[in-house]
Tab-separated table of C-alpha atoms in Angstrom:
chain	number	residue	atom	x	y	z
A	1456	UNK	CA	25.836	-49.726	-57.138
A	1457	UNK	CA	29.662	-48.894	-57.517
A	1458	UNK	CA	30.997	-45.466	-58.309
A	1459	UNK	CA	31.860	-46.371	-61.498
A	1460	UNK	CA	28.483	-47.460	-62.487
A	1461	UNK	CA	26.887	-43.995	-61.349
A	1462	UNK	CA	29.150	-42.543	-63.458
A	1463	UNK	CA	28.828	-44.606	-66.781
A	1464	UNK	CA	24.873	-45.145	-66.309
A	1465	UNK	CA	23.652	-41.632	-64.817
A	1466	UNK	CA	26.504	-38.846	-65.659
A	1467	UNK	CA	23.910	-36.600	-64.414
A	1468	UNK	CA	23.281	-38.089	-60.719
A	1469	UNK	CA	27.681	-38.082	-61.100
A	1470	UNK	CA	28.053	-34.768	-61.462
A	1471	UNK	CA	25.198	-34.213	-58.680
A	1472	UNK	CA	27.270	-36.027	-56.084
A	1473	UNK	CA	30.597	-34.404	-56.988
A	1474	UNK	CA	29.301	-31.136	-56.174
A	1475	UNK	CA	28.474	-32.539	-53.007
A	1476	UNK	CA	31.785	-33.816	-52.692
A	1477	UNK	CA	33.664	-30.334	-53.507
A	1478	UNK	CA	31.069	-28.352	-51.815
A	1479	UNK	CA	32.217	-30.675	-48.532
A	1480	UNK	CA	28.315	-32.125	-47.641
A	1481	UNK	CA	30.075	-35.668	-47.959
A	1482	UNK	CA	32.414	-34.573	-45.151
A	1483	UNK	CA	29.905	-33.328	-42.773
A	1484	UNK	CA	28.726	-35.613	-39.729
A	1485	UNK	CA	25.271	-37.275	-40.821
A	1486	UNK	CA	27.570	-37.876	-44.347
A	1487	UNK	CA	30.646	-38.787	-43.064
A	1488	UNK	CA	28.657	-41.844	-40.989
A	1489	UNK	CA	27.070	-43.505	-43.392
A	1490	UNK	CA	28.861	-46.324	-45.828
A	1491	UNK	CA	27.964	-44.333	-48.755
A	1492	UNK	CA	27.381	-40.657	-47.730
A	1493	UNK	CA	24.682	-39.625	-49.801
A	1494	UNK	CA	22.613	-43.185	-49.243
A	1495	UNK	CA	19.352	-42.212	-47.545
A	1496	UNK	CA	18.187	-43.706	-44.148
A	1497	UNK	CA	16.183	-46.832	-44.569
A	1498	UNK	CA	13.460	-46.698	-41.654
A	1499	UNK	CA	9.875	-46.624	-41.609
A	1500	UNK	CA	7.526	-43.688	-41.593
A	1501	UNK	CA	7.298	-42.213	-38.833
A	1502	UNK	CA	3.692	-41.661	-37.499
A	1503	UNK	CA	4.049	-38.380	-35.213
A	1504	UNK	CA	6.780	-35.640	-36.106
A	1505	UNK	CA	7.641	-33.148	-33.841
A	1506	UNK	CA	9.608	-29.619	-35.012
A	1507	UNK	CA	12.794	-29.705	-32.708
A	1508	UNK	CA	13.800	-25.973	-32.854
A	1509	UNK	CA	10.960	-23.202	-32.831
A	1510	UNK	CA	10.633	-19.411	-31.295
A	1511	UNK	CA	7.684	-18.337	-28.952
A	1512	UNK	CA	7.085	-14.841	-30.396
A	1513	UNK	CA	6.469	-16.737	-34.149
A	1514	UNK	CA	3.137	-16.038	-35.939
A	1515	UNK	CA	2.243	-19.975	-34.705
A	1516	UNK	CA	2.773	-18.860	-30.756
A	1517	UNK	CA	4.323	-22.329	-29.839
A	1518	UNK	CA	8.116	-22.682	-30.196
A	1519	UNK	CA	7.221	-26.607	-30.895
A	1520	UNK	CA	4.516	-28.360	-33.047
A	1521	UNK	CA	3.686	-31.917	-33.648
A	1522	UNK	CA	2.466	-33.529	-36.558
A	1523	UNK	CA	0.301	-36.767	-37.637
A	1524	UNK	CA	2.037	-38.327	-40.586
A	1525	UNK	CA	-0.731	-39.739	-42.375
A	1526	UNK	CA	1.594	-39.897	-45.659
A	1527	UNK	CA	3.591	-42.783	-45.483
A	1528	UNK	CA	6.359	-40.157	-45.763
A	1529	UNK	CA	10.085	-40.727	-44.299
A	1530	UNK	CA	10.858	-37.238	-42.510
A	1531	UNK	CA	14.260	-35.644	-43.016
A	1532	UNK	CA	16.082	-35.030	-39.923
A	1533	UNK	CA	14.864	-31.826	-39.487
A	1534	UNK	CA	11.739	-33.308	-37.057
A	1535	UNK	CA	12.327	-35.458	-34.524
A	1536	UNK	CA	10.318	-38.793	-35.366
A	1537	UNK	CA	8.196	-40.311	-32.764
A	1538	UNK	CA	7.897	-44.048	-32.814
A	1539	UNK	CA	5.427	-45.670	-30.810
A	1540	UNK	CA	6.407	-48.015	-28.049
A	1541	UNK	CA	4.940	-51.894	-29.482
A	1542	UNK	CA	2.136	-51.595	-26.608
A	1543	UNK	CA	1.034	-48.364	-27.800
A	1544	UNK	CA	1.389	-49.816	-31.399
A	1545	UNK	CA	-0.827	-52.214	-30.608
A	1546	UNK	CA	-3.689	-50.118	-29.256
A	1547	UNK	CA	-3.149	-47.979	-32.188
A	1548	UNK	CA	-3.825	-50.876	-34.889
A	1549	UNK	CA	-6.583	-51.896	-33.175
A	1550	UNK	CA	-8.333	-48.910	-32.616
A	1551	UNK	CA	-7.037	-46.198	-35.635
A	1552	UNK	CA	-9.125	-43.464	-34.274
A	1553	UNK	CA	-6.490	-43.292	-31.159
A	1554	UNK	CA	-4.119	-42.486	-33.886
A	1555	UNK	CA	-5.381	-38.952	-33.955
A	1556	UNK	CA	-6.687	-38.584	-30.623
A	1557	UNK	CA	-3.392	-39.141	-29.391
A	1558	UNK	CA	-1.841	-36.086	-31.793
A	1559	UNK	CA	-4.196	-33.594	-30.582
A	1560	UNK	CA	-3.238	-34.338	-26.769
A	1561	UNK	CA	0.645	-34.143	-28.156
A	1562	UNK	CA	-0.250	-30.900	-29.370
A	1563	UNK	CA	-2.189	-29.770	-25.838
A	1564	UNK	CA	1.063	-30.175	-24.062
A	1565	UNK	CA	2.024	-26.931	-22.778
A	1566	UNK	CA	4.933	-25.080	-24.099
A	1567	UNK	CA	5.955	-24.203	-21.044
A	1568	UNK	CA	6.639	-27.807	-19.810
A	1569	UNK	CA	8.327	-28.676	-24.135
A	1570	UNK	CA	10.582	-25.641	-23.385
A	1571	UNK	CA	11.568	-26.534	-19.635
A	1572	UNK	CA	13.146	-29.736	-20.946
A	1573	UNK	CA	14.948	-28.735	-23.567
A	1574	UNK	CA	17.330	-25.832	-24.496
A	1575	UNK	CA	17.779	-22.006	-25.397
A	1576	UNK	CA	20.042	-20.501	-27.406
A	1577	UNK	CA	20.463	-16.921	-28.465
A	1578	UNK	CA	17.727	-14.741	-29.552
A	1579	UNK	CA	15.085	-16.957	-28.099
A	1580	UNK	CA	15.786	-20.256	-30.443
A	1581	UNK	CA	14.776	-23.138	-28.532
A	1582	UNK	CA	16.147	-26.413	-29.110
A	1583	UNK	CA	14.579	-30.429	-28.270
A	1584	UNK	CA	17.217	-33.149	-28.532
A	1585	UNK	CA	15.847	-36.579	-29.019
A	1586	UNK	CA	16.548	-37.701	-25.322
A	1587	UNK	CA	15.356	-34.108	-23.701
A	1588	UNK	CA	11.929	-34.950	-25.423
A	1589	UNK	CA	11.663	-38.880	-24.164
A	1590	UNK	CA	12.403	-37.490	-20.729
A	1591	UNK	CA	9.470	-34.902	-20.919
A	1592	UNK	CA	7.147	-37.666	-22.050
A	1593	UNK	CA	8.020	-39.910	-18.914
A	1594	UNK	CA	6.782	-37.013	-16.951
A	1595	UNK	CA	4.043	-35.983	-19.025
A	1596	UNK	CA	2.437	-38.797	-19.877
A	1597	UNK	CA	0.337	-38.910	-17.119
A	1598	UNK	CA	-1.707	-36.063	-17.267
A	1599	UNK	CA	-2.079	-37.708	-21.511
A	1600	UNK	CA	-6.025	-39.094	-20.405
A	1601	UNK	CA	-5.130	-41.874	-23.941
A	1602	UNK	CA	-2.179	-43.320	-22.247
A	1603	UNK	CA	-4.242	-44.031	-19.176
């Protein structure tokens, strides 16, 4: 849909993405990469999320959590979104019930060994970039008893 469209059709949704244009969202990075920067990603669900910043000393006790997408949901990119490799795929399909075992052995991965690969910042923050957590899965998928 061109610009001109939004505007005539949906003056509403128009003055919605000028704000974001004044405001400078459309300028930021994620924005500013896109053909249209306010277009939304166009991938599939994601079935395992995992929260890339946390703090030890919160009310949960684990800086990082992971979480079985069950809703068909897209996640923003405020989780990192874990895509099985087509293998694992596979096993998944055929036996659904894996689906969940393999989220509660995500979660059983120690905090300790999320937090060595990844980052700290100031006041405790800790940080997982995409490739930090595919790393820490090469190493700790062998003590995962589903992947064996």
């Amino acid at each position: 849909m061109r610009h001109s469209e939004i505007e005539n059709s949906y003056p509403t949704l128009w003055k919605y993405l000028q704000v974001g244009i004044e405001s400078g969202i459309s300028s930021r990075y994620l924005c500013k990469h896109r053909n249209t920067w306010y277009s939304q990603e166009n991938r599939s669900p994601a079935p395992y999320l995992c929260t890339y910043m946390g703090r030890t000393d919160s009310s949960r006790g684990k800086a990082f959590r992971f979480i079985l997408n069950n809703s068909n949901a897209i996640a923003a990119n405020v989780y990192l979104m874990l895509y099985p490799k087509p293998i694992l795929a596979d096993a998944l399909t055929r036996q659904p019930s894996l689906k969940r075992d393999l989220w509660l052995n995500l979660n059983n991965i120690s905090d300790e060994a999320l937090i060595s690969g990844g980052r700290v910042y100031g006041g405790g923050l800790h940080k997982l970039e995409p490739k930090e957590l595919g790393n820490m899965f090469v190493e700790i998928a062998s003590n995962i008893s589903i992947l064996k």
